[in-house]
Coordinates of C-alpha atoms in Angstrom, one line a residue:
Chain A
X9 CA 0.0 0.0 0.0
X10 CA 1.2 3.4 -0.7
X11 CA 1.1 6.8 2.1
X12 CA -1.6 7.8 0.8
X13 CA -3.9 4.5 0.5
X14 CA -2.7 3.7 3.9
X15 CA -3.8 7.4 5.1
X16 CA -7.2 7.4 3.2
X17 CA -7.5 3.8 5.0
X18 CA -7.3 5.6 8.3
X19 CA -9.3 8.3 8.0
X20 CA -12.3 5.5 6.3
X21 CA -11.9 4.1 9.7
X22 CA -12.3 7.3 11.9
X23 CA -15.1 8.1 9.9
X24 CA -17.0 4.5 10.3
X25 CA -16.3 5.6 13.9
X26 CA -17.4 9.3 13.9
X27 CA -19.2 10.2 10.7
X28 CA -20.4 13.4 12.2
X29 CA -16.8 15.2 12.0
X30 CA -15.5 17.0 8.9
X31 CA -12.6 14.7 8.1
X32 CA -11.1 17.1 5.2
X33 CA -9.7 19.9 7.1
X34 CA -7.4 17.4 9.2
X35 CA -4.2 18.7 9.7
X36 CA -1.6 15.3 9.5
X37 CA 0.7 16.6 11.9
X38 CA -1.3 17.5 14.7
X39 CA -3.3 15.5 17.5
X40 CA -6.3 13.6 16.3
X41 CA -7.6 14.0 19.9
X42 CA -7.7 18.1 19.1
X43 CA -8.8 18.4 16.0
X44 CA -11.8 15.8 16.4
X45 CA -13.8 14.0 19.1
X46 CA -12.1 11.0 19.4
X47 CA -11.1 9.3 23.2
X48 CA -9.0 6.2 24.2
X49 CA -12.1 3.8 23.1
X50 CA -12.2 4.9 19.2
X51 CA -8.5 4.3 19.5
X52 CA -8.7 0.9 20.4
X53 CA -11.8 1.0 17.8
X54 CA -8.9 1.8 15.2
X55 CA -6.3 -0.8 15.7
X56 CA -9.1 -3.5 16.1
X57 CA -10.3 -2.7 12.8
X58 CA -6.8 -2.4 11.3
X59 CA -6.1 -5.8 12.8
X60 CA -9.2 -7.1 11.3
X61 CA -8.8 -5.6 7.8
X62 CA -4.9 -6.4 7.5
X63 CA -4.3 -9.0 10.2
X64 CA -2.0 -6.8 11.9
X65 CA -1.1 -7.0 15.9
X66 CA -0.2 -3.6 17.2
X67 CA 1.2 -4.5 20.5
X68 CA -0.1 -1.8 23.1
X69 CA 3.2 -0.2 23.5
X70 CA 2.8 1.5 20.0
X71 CA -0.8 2.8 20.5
X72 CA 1.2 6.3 20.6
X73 CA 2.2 6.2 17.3
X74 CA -1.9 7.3 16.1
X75 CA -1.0 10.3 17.6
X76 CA -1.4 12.1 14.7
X77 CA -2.4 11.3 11.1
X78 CA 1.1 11.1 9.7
X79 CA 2.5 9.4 12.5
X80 CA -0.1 6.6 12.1
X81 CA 1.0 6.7 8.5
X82 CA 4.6 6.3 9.4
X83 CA 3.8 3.8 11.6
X84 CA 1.6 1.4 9.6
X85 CA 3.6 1.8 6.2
X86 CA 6.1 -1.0 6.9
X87 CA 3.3 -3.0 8.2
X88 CA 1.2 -3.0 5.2
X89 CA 4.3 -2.4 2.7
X90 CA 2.7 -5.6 1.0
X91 CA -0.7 -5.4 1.5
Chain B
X5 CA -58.7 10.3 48.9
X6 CA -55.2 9.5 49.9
X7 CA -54.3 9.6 53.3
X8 CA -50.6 9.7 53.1
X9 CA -48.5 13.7 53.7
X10 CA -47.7 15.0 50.1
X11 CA -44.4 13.9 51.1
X12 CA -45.2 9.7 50.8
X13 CA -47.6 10.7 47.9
X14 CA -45.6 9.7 44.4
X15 CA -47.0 10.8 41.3
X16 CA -46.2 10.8 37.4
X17 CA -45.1 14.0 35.6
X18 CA -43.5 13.2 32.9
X19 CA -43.6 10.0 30.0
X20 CA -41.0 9.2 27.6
X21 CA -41.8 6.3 25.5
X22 CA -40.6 4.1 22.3
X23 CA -43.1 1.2 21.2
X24 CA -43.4 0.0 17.9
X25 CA -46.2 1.9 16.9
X26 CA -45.7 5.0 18.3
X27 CA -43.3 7.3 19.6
X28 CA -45.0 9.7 22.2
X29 CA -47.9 9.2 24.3
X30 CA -50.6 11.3 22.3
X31 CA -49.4 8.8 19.1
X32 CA -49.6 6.0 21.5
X33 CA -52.8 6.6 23.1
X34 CA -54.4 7.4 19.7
X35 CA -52.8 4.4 18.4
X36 CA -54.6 2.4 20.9
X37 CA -57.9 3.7 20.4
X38 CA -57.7 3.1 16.6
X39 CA -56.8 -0.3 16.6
X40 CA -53.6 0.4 14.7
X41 CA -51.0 -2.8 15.9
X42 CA -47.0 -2.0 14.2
X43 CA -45.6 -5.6 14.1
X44 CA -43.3 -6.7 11.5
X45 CA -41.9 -9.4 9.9
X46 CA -37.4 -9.7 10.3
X47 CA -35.2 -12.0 9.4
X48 CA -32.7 -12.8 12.0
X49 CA -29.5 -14.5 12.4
X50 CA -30.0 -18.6 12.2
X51 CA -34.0 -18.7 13.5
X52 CA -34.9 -16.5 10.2
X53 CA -38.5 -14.6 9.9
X54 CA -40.1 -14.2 12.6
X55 CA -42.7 -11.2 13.6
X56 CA -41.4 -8.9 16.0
X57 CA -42.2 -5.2 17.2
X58 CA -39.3 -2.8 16.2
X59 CA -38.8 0.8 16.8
X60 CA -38.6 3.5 14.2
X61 CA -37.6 6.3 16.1
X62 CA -35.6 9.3 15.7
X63 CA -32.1 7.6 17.1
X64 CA -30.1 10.9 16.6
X65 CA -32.5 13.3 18.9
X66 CA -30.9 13.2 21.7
X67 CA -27.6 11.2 21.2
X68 CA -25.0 11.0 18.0
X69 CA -24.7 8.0 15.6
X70 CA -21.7 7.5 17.5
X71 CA -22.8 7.2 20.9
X72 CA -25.4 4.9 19.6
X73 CA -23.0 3.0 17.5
X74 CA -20.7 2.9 21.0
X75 CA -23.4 2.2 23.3
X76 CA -26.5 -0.5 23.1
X77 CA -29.8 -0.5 21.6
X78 CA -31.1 -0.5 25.1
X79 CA -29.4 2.5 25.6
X80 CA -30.7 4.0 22.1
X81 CA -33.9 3.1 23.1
X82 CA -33.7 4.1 26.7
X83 CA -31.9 7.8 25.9
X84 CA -34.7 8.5 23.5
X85 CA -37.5 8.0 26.4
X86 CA -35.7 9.7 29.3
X87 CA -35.0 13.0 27.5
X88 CA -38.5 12.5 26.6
X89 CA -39.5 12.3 30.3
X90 CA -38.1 14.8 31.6
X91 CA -38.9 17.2 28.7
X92 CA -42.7 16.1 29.4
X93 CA -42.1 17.3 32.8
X94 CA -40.6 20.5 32.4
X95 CA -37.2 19.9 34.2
X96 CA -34.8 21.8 33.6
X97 CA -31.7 20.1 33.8
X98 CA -29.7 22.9 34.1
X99 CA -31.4 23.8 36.7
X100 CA -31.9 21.4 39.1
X101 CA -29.8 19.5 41.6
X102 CA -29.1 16.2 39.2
X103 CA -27.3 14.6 42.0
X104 CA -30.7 14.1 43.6
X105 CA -32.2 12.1 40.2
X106 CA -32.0 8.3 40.3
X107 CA -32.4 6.2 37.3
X108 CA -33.6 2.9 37.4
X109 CA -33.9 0.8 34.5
X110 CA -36.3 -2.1 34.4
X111 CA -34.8 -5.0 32.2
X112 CA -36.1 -8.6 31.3
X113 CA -32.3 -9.3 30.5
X114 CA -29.4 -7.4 29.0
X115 CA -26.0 -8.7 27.4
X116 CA -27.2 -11.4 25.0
X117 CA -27.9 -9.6 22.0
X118 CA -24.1 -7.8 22.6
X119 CA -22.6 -11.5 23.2
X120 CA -24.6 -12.9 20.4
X121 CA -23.0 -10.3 18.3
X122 CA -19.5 -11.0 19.7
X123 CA -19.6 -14.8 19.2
X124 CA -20.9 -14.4 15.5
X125 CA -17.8 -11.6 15.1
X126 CA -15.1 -14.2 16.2
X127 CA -16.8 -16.6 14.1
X128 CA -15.9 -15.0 11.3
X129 CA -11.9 -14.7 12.3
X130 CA -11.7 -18.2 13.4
X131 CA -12.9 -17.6 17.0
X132 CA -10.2 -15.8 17.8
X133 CA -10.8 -14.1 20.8
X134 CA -8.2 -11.0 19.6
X135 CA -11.1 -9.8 17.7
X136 CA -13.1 -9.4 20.2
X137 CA -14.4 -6.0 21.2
X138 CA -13.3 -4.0 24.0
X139 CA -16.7 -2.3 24.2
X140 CA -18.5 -5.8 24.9
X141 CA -17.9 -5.2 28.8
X142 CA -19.3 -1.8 29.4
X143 CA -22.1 -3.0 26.6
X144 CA -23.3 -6.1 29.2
X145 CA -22.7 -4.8 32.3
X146 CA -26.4 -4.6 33.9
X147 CA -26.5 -1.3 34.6
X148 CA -25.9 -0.3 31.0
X149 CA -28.8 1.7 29.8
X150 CA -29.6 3.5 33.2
X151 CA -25.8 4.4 32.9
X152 CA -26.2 5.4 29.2
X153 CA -29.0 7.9 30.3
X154 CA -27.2 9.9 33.2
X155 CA -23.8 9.9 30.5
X156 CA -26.4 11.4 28.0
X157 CA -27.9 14.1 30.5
X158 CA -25.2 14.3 33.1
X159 CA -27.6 12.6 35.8
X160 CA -25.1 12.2 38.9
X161 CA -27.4 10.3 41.4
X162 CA -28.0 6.6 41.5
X163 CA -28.4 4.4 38.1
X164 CA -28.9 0.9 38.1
X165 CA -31.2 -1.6 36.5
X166 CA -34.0 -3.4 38.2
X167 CA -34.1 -7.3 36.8
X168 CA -37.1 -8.5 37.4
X169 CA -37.8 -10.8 33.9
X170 CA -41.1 -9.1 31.9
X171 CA -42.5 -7.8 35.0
X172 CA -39.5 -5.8 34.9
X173 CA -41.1 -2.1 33.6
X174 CA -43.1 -2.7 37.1
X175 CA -41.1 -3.2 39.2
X176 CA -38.7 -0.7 38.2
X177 CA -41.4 2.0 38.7
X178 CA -42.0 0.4 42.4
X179 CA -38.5 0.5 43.2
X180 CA -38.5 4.2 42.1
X181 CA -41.7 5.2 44.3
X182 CA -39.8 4.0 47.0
X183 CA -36.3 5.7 46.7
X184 CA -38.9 8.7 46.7
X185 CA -40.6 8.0 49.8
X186 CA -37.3 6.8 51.1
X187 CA -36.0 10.1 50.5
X188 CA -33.2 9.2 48.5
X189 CA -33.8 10.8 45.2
X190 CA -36.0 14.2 44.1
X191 CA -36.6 12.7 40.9
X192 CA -36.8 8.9 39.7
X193 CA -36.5 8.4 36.2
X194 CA -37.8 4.9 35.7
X195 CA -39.4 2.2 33.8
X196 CA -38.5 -0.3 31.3
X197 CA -36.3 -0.6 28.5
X198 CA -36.0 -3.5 26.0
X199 CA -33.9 -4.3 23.0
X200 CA -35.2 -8.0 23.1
X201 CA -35.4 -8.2 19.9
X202 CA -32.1 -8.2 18.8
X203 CA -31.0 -11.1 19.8
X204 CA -31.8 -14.5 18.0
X205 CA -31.8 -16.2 20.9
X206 CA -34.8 -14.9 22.9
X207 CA -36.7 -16.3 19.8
X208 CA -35.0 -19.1 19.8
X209 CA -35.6 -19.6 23.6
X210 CA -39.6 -19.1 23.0
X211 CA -39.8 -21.2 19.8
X212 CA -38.3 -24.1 21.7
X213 CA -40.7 -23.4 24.9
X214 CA -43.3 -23.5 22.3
X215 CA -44.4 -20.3 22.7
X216 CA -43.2 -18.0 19.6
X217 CA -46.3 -16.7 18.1
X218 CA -46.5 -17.5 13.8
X219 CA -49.0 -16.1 11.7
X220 CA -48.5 -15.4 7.8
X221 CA -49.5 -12.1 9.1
X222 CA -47.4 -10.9 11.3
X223 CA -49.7 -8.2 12.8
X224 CA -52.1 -10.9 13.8
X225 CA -49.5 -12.7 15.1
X226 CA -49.9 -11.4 19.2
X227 CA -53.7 -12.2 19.7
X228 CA -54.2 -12.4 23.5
X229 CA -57.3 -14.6 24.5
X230 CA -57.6 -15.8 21.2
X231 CA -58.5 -19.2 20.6
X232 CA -55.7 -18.6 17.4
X233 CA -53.2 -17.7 20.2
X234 CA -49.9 -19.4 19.9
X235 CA -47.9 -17.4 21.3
X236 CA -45.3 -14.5 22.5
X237 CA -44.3 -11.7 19.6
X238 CA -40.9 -10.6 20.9
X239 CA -40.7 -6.4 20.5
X240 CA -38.4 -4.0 21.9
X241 CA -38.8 -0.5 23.4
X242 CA -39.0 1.7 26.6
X243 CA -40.9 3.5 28.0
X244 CA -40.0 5.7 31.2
X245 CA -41.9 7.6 33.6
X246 CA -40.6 11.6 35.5
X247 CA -41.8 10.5 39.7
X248 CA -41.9 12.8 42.1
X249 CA -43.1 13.4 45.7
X250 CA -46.2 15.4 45.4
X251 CA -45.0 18.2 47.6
X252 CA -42.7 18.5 45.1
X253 CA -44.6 18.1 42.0
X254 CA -47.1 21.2 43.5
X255 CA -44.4 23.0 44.5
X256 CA -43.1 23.4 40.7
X257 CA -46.5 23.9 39.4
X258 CA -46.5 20.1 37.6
X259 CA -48.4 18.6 35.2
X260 CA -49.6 15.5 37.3
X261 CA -51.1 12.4 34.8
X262 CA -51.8 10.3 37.9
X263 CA -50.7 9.1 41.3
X264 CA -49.3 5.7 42.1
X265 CA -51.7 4.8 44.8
X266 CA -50.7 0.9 45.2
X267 CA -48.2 -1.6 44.1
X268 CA -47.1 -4.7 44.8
X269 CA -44.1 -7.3 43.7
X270 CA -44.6 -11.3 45.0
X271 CA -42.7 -14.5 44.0
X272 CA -44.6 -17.6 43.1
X273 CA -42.1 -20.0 44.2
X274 CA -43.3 -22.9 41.9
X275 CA -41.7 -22.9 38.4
X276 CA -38.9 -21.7 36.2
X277 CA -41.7 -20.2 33.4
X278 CA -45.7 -21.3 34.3
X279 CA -47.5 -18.8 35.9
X280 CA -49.0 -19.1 39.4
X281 CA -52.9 -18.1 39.3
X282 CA -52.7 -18.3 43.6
X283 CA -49.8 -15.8 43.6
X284 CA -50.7 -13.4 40.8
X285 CA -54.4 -12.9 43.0
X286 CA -52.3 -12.4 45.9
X287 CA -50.6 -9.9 44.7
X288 CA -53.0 -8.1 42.9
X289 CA -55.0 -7.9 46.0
X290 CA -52.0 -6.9 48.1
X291 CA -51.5 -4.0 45.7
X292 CA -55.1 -3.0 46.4
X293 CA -55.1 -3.3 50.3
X294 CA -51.9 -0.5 50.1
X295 CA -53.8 1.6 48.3
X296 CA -56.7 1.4 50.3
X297 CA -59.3 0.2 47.7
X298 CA -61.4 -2.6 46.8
X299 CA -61.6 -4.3 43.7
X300 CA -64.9 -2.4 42.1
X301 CA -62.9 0.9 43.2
X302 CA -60.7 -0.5 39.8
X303 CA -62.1 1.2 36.5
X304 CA -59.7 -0.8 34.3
X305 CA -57.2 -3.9 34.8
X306 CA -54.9 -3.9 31.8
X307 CA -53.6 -7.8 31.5
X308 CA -50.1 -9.1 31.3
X309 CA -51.8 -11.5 28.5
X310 CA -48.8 -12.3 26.4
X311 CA -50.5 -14.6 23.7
X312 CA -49.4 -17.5 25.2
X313 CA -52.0 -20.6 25.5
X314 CA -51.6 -21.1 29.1
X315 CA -50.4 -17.6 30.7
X316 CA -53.2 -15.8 29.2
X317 CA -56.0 -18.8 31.2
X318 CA -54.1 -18.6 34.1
X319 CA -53.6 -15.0 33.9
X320 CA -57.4 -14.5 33.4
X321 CA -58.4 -17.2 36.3
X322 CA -56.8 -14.8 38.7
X323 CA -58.8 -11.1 37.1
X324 CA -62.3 -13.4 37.4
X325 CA -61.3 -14.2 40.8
X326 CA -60.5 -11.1 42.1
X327 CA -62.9 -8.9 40.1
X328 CA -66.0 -11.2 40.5
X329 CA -68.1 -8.7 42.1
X330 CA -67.3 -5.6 40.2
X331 CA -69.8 -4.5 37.1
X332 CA -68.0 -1.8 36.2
X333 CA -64.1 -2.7 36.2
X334 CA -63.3 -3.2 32.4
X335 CA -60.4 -5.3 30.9
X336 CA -58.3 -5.0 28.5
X337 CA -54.9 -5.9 26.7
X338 CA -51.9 -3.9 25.2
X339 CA -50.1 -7.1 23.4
X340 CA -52.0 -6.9 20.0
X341 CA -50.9 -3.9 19.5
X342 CA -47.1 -3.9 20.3
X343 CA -46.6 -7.6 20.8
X344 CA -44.6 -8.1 23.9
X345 CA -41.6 -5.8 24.8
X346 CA -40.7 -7.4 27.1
X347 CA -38.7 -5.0 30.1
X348 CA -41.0 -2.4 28.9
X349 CA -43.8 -3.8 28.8
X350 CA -45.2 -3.2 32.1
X351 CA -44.4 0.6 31.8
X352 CA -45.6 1.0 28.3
X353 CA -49.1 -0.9 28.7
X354 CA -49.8 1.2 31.7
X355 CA -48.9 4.7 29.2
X356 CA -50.9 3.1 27.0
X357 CA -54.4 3.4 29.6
X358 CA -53.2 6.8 31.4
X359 CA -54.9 9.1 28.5
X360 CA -58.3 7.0 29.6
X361 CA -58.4 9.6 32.8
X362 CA -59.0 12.2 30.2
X363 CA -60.9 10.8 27.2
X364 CA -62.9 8.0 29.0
X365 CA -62.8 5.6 26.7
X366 CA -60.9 2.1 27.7
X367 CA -58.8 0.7 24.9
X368 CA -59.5 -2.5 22.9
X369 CA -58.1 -5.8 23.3
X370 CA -57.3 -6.3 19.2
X371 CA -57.0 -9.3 17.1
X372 CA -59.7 -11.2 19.7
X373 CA -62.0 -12.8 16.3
X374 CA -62.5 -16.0 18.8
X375 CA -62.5 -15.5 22.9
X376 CA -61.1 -18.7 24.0
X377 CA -64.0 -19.4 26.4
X378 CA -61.5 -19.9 29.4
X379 CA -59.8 -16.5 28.6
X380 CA -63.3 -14.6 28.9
X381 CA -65.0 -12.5 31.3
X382 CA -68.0 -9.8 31.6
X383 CA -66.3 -6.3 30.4
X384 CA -63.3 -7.1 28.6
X385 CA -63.4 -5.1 25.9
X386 CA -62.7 -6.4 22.5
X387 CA -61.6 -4.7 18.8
X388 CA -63.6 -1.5 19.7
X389 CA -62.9 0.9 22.6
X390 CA -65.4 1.3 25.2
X391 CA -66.7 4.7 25.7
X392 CA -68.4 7.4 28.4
X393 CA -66.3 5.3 31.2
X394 CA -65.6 8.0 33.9
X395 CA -61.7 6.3 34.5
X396 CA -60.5 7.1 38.2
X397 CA -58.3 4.2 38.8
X398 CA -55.9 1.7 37.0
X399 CA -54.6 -1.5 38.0
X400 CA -51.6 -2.7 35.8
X401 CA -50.5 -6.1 35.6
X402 CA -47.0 -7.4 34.6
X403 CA -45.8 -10.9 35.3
X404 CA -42.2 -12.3 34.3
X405 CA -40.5 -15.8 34.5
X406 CA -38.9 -17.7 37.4
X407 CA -41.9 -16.9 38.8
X408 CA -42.3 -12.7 39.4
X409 CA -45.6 -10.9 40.1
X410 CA -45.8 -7.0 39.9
X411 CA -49.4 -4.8 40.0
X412 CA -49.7 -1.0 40.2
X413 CA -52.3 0.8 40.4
X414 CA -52.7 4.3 39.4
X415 CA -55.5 6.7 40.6
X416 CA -56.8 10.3 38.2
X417 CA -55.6 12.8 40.9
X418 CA -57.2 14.8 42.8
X419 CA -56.2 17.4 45.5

């Protein structure tokens, strides 16, 4: 998967979570948490469906890493280089 | 005329209510005196069509998709009806201590239709527990939809549910009458919610008791008395009620639909599911000695009357019994109309008779072509409202399994 289909699968998943937020105006490099309504649930909410779409475990140690948009990009790009 | 201080008196001031056909209580009441029923035919997981009463409701009012996506259906269902409630009783939440508000849920169970959904999710990753969700706890715990209500108005006093099988809406209503006298609340919030009908195995549990109504038409499906009768039709929805002390209730200038002039909750202590004629009297009459009335004081006694072939004869044994004497106590059913939902029913079937104080009409039993000749007796009123009846008190009925009795009775009030 490329950046950007791994970022556009990201923000399909915040959305199946919260599809009352404008999604477009996120800025990548800042907090999730600030920019939208989103709280330690929806995060867990993300990496079960991540695991579920790509079969991925993301130990709980690396939950930090969905701080922002580009960091989740960052993040997930090795794990779904072949995906 | 009640003896009690305004302080012991409890009274209604507010309904909030869900049912399958009809969302408020002038659309519910109307409903009723039509003769318009709302059950459906679904298709569910494994058991496939079955009737059943579902909801069509405005599930974004009060709450967002997400909340209700996080949350249950019980809470969907129970959010809706408490902003209703206290709406219909002009509280002002911002206004008023909410620390002093207790929320009490009555449930006929809770979890299975979030487990179901869990089991079938794993199924589909090899039952691999890794994919199961981390809201499943917080969805089953019982306290769930009372919880879901004081997150959705910042309620800050006591929420829990009240279990108590389908006499559940009852005995939730009880419980909160007495926090009230008790002193431990301002404001109860309470009744009974019911997403029953989510789950494929409540069906399942009925069709292999033998008791899951069929009919090609599913809205002749829940026919209480009938001789047709063969069975429960499984519907979900709420229905919660604004109590208050009446000192209270005067002192803000309330709207006051009725006061809860006697109740009572008994166990039959004989069976997992038949009904006890002995104990359902017992209680009905014990519900009438605490309100100080006799049983031709009763205007109209609204049945449990599920459907089923035996609860509905054992269930009317007990009315003949205890209403032998009284000419002008009619009868009447709710489950034609909405099937049987279950937690709520208790609280919706009594909603459904509280507009009779001010029209004075008593609401049809529907779908009766056929009285099964045990299930009759002199004034139950059948496919066409009875009118001109000056309504002053109603006894409610709501029975459950593992043997559970619960009767209220509500009284017009009067200074």
């Amino acid at each position: 998967m490329t950046r950007d289909d791994i970022k556009d699968v990201v923000l399909e998943i915040i959305e199946d979570i919260n599809d009352e937020e404008d999604l477009s105006k996120i800025d990548g490099d800042k907090a999730l948490r600030d920019q939208i309504e989103l709280d330690s649930m929806d995060f867990l909410d993300i990496v079960m469906e991540l695991r579920k779409r790509f079969q991925i475990q993301i130990p709980e140690e690396d939950y930090g890493n969905f701080e922002t948009l580009n960091k989740s990009v960052n993040y997930l790009e090795p794990l779904l280089a072949d995906k | 005329m009640s003896q009690l201080p305004d302080s012991q008196r409890i009274v209604i001031t507010g309904v909030g209510l869900v049912a399958p056909n009809a969302n408020n209580l002038t659309d519910f009441r109307q409903a009723l005196l039509d003769g318009r029923n709302h059950i459906q035919e679904i298709e569910h997981r494994y058991i496939g069509k079955v009737p059943a009463g579902i909801c069509n409701f405005e599930e974004t009012k009060y709450r967002k998709r997400k909340e209700n996506k996080r949350g249950t259906r019980a809470g969907c269902l129970a959010v809706y009806a408490a902003n209703e409630a206290i709406n219909d009783a002009n509280i002002d939440l911002n206004n008023c201590d909410k620390s002093r508000i207790g929320v009490y849920t009555g449930l006929t169970e809770h979890g299975n239709v979030e487990t179901e959904n869990e089991v079938y999710n794993i199924s589909q990753f090899d039952y691999n527990v890794d994919y199961w969700t981390h809201h499943h706890n917080p969805r089953t715990v019982l306290n769930s939809p009372a919880g879901e209500i004081t997150l959705n108005l910042g309620i800050t006093g006591p929420h829990y549910s009240i279990g108590a099988a389908c006499a559940a809406g009852n005995t939730a209503l009880i419980h909160g009458l007495q926090m009230l006298r008790l002193g431990e609340v301002d404001v109860a919030l309470t009744g009974g919610v019911s997403e029953s009908t989510s789950s494929f195995g409540i069906f399942a549990g009925f069709k292999a008791q033998q008791a899951l109504a069929k009919h090609p038409d599913p809205n002749k499906a829940s026919r209480p008395f009938d001789t047709q009768r063969n069975g429960i039709v499984v519907s979900e929805g709420a229905c919660l009620y604004t109590l208050e002390r009446l000192e209270d209730a005067k002192k803000r200038g309330a709207k006051i639909y009725c006061e809860i002039t006697g109740y009572h909750t008994n166990s039959d202590a004989t069976d997992f599911v038949l009904p006890n004629t002995t104990r359902q009297i017992e209680c009905m009459q014990a519900a009438l000695k605490k309100a100080g009335l006799n049983a031709e004081d009763i205007d109209i006694v609204n049945c449990h009357a599920t459907g089923t072939p035996q609860g509905d004869v054992q269930e009317m044994r007990g009315i003949r019994e205890v209403f032998k004497n009284c000419k002008n106590t009619y009868i009447n059913a709710t489950k034609g109309y909405i099937g049987h939902c279950m937690g709520a029913a208790g609280s919706l079937e009594l909603a459904g008779n509280l507009g009779s104080f001010e029209d004075s009409c008593v609401h049809p039993t529907i779908n009766l072509n056929n009285i099964d000749p045990e299930c009759d007796c002199p004034n139950l009123v059948v496919n066409k409202p009875k009118e001109g009846v000056n309504v002053k008190t109603i006894l409610n009925n709501s029975f459950g399994m593992v043997g559970i009795n619960s009767v209220i009775i509500v009284t017009k009030f009067e200074q």
